[in-house]
mmCIF file of C-alpha atoms in Angstrom:
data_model
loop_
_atom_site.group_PDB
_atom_site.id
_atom_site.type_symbol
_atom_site.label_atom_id
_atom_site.label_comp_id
_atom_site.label_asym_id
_atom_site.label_seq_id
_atom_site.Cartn_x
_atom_site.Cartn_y
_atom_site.Cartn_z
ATOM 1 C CA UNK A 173 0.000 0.000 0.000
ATOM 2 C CA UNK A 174 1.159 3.102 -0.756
ATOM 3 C CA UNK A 175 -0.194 6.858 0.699
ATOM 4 C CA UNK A 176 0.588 10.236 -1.122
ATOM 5 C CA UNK A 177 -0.092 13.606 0.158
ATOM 6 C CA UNK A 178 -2.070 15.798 -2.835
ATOM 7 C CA UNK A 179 -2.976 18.052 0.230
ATOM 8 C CA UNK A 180 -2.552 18.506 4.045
ATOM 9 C CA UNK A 181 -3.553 22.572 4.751
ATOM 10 C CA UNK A 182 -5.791 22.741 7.615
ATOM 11 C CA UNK A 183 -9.031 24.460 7.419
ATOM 12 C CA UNK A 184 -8.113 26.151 3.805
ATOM 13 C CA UNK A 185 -5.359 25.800 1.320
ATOM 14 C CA UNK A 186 -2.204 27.504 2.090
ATOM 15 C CA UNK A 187 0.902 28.924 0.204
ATOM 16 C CA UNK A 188 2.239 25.269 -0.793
ATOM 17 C CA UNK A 189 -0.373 23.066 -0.070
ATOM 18 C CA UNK A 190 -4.237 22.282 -0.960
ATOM 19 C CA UNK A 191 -6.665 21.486 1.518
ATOM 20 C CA UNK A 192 -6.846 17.789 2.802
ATOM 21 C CA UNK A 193 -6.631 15.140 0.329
ATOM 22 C CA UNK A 194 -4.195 11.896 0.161
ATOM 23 C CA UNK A 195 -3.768 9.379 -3.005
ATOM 24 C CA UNK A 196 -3.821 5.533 -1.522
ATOM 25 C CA UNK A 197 -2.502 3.006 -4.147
ATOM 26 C CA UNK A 198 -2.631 -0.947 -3.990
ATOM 27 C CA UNK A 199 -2.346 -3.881 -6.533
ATOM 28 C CA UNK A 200 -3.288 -0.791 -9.030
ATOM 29 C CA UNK A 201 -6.210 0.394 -7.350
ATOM 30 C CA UNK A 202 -6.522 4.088 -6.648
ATOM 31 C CA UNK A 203 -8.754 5.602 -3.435
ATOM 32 C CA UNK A 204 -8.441 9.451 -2.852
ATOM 33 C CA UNK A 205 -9.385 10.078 0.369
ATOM 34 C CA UNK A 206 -11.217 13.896 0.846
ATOM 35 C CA UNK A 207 -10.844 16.225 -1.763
ATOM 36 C CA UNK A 208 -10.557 19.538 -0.174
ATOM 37 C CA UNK A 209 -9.678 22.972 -2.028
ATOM 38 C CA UNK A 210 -7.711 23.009 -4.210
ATOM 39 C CA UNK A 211 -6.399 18.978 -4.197
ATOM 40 C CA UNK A 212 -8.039 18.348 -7.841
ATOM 41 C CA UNK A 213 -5.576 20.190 -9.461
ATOM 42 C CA UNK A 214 -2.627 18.814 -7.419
ATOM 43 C CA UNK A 215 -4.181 15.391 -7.463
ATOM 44 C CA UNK A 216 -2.944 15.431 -11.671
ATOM 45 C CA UNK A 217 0.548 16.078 -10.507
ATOM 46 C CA UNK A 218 0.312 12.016 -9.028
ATOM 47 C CA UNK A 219 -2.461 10.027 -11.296
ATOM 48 C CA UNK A 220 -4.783 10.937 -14.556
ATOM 49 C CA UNK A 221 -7.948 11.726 -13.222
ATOM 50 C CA UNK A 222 -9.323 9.026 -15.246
ATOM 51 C CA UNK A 223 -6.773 6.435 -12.922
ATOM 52 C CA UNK A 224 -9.153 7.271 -9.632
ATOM 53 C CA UNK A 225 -11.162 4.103 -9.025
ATOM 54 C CA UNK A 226 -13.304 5.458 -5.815
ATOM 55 C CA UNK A 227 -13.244 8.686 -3.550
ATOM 56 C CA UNK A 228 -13.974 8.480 -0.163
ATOM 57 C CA UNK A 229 -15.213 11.434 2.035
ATOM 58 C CA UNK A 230 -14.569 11.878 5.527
ATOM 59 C CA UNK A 231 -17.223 14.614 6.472
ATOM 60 C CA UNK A 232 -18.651 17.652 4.869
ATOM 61 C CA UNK A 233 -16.771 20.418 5.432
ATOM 62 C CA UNK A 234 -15.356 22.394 2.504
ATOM 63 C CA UNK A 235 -11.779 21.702 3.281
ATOM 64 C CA UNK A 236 -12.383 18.235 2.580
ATOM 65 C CA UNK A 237 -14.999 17.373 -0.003
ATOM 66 C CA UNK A 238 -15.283 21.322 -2.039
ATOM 67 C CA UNK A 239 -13.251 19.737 -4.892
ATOM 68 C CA UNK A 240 -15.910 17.099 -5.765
ATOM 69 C CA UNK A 241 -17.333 19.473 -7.721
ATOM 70 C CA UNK A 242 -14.766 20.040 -10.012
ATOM 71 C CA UNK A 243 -14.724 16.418 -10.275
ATOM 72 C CA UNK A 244 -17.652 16.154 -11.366
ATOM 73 C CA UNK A 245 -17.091 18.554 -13.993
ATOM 74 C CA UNK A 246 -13.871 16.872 -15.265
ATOM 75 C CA UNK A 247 -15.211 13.059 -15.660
ATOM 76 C CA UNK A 248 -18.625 14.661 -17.077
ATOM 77 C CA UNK A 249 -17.416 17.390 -19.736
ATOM 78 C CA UNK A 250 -13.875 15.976 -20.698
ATOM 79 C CA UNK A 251 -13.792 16.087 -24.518
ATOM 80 C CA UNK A 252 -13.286 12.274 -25.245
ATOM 81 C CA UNK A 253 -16.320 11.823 -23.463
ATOM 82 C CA UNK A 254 -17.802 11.304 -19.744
ATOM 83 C CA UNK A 255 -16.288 9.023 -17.720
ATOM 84 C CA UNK A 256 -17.380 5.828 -15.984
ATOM 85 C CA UNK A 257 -19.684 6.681 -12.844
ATOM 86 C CA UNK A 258 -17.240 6.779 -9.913
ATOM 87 C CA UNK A 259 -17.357 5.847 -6.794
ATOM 88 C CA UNK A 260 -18.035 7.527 -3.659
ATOM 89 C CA UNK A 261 -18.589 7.251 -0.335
ATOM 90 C CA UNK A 262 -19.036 9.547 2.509
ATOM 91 C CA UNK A 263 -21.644 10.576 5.624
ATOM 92 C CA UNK A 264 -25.272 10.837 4.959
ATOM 93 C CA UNK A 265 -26.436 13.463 2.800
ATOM 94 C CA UNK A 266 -23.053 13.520 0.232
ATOM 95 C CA UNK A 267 -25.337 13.686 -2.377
ATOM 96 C CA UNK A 268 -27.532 16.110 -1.444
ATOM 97 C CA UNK A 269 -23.931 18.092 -0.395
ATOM 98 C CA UNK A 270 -22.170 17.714 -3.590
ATOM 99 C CA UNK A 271 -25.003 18.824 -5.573
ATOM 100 C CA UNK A 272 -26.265 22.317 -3.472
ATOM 101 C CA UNK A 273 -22.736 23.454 -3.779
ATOM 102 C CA UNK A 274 -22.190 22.716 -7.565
ATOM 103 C CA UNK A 275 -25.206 24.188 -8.759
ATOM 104 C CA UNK A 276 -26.586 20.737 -10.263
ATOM 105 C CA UNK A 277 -28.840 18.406 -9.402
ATOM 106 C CA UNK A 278 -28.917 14.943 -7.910
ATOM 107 C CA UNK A 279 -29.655 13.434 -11.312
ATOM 108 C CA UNK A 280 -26.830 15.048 -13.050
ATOM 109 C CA UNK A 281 -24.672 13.946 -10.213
ATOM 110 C CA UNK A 282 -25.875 10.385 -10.312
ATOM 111 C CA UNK A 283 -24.204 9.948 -14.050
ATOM 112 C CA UNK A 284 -20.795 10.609 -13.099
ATOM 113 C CA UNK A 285 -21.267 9.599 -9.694
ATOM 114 C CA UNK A 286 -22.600 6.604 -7.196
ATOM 115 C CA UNK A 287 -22.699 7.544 -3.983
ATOM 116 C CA UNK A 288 -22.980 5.437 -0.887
ATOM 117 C CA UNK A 289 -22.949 6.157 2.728
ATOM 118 C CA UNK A 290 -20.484 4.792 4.785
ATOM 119 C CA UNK A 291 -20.802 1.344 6.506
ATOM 120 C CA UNK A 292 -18.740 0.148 9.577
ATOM 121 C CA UNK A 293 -17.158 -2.379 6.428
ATOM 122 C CA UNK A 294 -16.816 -2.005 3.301
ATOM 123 C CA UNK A 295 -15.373 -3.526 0.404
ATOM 124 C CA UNK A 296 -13.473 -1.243 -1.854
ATOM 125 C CA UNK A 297 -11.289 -2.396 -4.628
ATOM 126 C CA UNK A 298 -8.719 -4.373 -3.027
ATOM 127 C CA UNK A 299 -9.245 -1.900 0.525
ATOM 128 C CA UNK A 300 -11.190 -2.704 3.289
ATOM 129 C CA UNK A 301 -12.100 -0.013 4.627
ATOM 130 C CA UNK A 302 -13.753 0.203 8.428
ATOM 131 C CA UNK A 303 -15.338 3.664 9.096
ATOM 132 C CA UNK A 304 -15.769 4.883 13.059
ATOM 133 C CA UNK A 305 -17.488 7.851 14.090
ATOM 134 C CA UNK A 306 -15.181 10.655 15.422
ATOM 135 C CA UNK A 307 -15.885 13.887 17.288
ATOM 136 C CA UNK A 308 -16.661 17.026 15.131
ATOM 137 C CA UNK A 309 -19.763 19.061 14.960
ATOM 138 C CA UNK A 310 -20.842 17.172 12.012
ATOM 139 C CA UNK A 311 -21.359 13.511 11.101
ATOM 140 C CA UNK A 312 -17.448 12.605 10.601
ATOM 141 C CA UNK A 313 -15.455 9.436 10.065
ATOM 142 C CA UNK A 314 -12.180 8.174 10.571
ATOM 143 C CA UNK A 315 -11.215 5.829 7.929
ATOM 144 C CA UNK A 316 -9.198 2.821 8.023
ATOM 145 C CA UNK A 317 -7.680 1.019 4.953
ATOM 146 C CA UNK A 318 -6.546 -2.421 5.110
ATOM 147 C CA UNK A 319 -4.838 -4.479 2.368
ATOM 148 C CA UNK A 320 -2.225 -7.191 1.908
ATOM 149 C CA UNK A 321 -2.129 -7.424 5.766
ATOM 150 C CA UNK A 322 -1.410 -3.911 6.036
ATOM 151 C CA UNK A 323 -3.187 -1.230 7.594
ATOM 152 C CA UNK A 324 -3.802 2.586 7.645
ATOM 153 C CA UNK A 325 -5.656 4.826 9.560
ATOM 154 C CA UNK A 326 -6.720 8.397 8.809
ATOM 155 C CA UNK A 327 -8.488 10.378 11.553
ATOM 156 C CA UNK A 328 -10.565 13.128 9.280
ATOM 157 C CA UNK A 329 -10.954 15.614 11.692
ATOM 158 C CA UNK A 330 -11.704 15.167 15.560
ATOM 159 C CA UNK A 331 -11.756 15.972 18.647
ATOM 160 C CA UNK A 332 -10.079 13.939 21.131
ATOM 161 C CA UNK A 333 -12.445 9.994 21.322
ATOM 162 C CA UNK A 334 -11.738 6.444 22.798
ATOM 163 C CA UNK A 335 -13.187 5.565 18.826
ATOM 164 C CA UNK A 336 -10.377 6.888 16.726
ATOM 165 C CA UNK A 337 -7.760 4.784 19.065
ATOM 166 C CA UNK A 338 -9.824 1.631 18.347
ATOM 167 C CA UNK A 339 -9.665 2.465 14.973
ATOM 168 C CA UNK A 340 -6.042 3.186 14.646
ATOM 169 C CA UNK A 341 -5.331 -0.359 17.075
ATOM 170 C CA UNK A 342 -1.789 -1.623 15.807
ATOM 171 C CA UNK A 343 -1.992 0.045 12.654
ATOM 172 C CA UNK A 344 1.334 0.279 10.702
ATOM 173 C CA UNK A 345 0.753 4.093 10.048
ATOM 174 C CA UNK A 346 -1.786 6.804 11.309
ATOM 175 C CA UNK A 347 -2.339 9.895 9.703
ATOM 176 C CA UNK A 348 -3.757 12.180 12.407
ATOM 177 C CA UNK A 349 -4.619 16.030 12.173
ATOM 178 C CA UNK A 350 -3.144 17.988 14.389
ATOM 179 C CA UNK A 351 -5.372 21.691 13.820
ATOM 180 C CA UNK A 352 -4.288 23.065 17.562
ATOM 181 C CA UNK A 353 -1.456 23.899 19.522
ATOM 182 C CA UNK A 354 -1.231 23.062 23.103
ATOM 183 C CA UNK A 355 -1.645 26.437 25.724
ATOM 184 C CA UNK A 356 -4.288 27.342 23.799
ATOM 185 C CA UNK A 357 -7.880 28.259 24.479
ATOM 186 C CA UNK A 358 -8.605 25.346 21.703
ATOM 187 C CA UNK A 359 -12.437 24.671 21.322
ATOM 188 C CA UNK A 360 -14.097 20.531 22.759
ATOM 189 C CA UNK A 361 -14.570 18.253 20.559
ATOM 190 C CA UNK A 362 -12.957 19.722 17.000
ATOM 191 C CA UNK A 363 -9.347 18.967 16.450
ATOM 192 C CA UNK A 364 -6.312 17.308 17.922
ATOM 193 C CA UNK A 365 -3.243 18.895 19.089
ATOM 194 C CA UNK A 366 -0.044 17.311 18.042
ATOM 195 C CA UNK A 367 0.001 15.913 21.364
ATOM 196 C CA UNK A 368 -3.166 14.445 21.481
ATOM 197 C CA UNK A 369 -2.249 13.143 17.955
ATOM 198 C CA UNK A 370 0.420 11.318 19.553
ATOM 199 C CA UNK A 371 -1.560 10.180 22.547
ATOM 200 C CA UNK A 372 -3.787 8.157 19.994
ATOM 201 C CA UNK A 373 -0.439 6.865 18.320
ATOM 202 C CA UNK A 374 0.918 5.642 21.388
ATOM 203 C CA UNK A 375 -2.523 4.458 23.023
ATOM 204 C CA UNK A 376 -3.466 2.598 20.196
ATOM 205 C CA UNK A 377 0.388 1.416 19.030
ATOM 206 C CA UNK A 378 0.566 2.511 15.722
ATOM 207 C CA UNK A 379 4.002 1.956 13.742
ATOM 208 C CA UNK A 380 4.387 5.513 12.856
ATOM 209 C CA UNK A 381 2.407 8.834 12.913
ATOM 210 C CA UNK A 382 1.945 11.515 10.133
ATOM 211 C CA UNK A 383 0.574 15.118 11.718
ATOM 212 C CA UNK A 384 -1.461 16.786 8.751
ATOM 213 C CA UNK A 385 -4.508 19.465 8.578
ATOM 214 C CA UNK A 386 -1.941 21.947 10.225
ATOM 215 C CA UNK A 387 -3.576 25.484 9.093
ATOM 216 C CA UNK A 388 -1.196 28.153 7.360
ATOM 217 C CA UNK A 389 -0.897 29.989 11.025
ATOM 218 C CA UNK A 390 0.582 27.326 13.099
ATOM 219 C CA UNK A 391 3.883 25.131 11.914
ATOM 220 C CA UNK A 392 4.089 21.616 11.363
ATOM 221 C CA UNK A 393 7.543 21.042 12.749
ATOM 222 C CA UNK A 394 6.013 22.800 16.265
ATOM 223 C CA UNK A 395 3.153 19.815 15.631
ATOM 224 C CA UNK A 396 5.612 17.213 15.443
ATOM 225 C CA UNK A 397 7.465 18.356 18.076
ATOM 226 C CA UNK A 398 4.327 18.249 20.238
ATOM 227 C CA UNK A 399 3.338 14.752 18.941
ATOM 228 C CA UNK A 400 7.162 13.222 19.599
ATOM 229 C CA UNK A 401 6.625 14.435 23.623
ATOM 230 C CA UNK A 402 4.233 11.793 23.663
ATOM 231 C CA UNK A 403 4.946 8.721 20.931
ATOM 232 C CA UNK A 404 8.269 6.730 20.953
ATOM 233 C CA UNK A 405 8.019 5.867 17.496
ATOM 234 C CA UNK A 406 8.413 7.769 14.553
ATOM 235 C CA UNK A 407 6.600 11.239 13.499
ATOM 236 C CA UNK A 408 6.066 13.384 9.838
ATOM 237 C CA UNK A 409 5.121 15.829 9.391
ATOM 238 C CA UNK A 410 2.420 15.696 6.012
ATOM 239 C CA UNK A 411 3.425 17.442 3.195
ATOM 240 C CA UNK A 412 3.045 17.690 -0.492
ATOM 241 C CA UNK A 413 4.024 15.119 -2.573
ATOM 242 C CA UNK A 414 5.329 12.868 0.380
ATOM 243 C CA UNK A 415 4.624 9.258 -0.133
ATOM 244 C CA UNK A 416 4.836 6.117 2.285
ATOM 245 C CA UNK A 417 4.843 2.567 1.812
ATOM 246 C CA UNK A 418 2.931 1.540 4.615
#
């Protein structure tokens, strides 16, 4: 299995980065996982968009799904004609999302895409992928990916929850956001710290632990920093074009 960062801004693009989006490869399969602002474009710089075989969506926010719309655009309009209808999963109400803030409708949608909602299992390509509620204000999902005996875990974003440990449980790598610093007055329930990032690593003994979503005004190096106070093993910090072989 292999994970590429297309983007790993927090909360909006910044100077070098899109908004959150990663490119998992395995046995030739292709899963994006979120498609935030501005991670269609940088998506091309790592597969043809006609190479994506299923795109799965972590919650609604902007930062993470916005970019479906352009999608939709690309595989519908492309001048050799539309593509295949792709693949997509994400919390209830995707559709619904997806087609409010494209100015279409859930019919045009439903040519170029199928959506499903997520399941605690599902089968995807050679993935299977487990989904666990997190804490955010809206319906969001951590993800985990498991293939060839391997296993990844992304958190989406979260709040600090006993359910994204059991998700990440002896994982070989977790890819955790880490939105807040610690010291601050940081809202319940909405992001991770670094530290708390590395709290889940080491709590649920993950191999190694990637800190993403870190927004323009805070520094990822500070976020790994935090994160290695906590976890023994080893810490990244996300950035663009990084891959793993996890």
């Amino acid at each position: 299995m292999k994970l590429t960062v297309v983007g790993c801004s927090g909360s909006f693009p910044g100077p070098d980065s899109a908004a959150s989006s990663y490119l998992v490869e395995s046995d030739g399969y292709r899963v994006v996982l979120d498609l935030g602002n501005g991670a269609l474009g940088a998506l091309q710089r790592y597969a043809s968009l006609d190479a994506i075989d299923a795109v799965l969506i972590s919650h609604l926010h902007v930062d993470h799904m916005i970019d479906l719309c352009s999608f939709y655009v690309a595989r519908r309009y492309r001048p050799a004609g539309p593509l295949p209808r792709l693949r997509v999963l994400g919390p209830a109400g995707t559709h619904e999302h997806v087609a409010a803030a494209s100015g279409s409708t859930v019919a045009a949608l439903d040519e170029v895409f199928s959506f499903e909602v997520h399941a605690h299992v599902a089968e995807v390509g050679p993935f299977r992928v487990t989904s666990a509620r997190v804490n955010h204000p809206v319906e969001a999902y951590g993800l985990r990916l498991a293939a060839a005996g391997r296993s990844l875990t992304y958190s989406g974003d979260t709040g600090p929850c006993q359910g994204l440990v059991d998700l990440a449980r002896d994982c070989e790598v977790l890819l955790a956001e880490a939105s807040f610093v610690d010291g601050e007055a940081n809202p319940p329930d909405l992001h991770l710290t670094g530290s708390q990032a590395g709290e889940v690593a080491r709590d649920a003994g993950v191999g190694q632990l990637l800190v993403t979503h870190v927004p323009p005004w805070h520094d990822r190096e500070h976020a790994v920093s935090e994160a290695q106070g906590v976890f023994d093993g080893p810490v990244v910090a996300a950035t663009p074009g990084l891959s793993v072989v996890v």
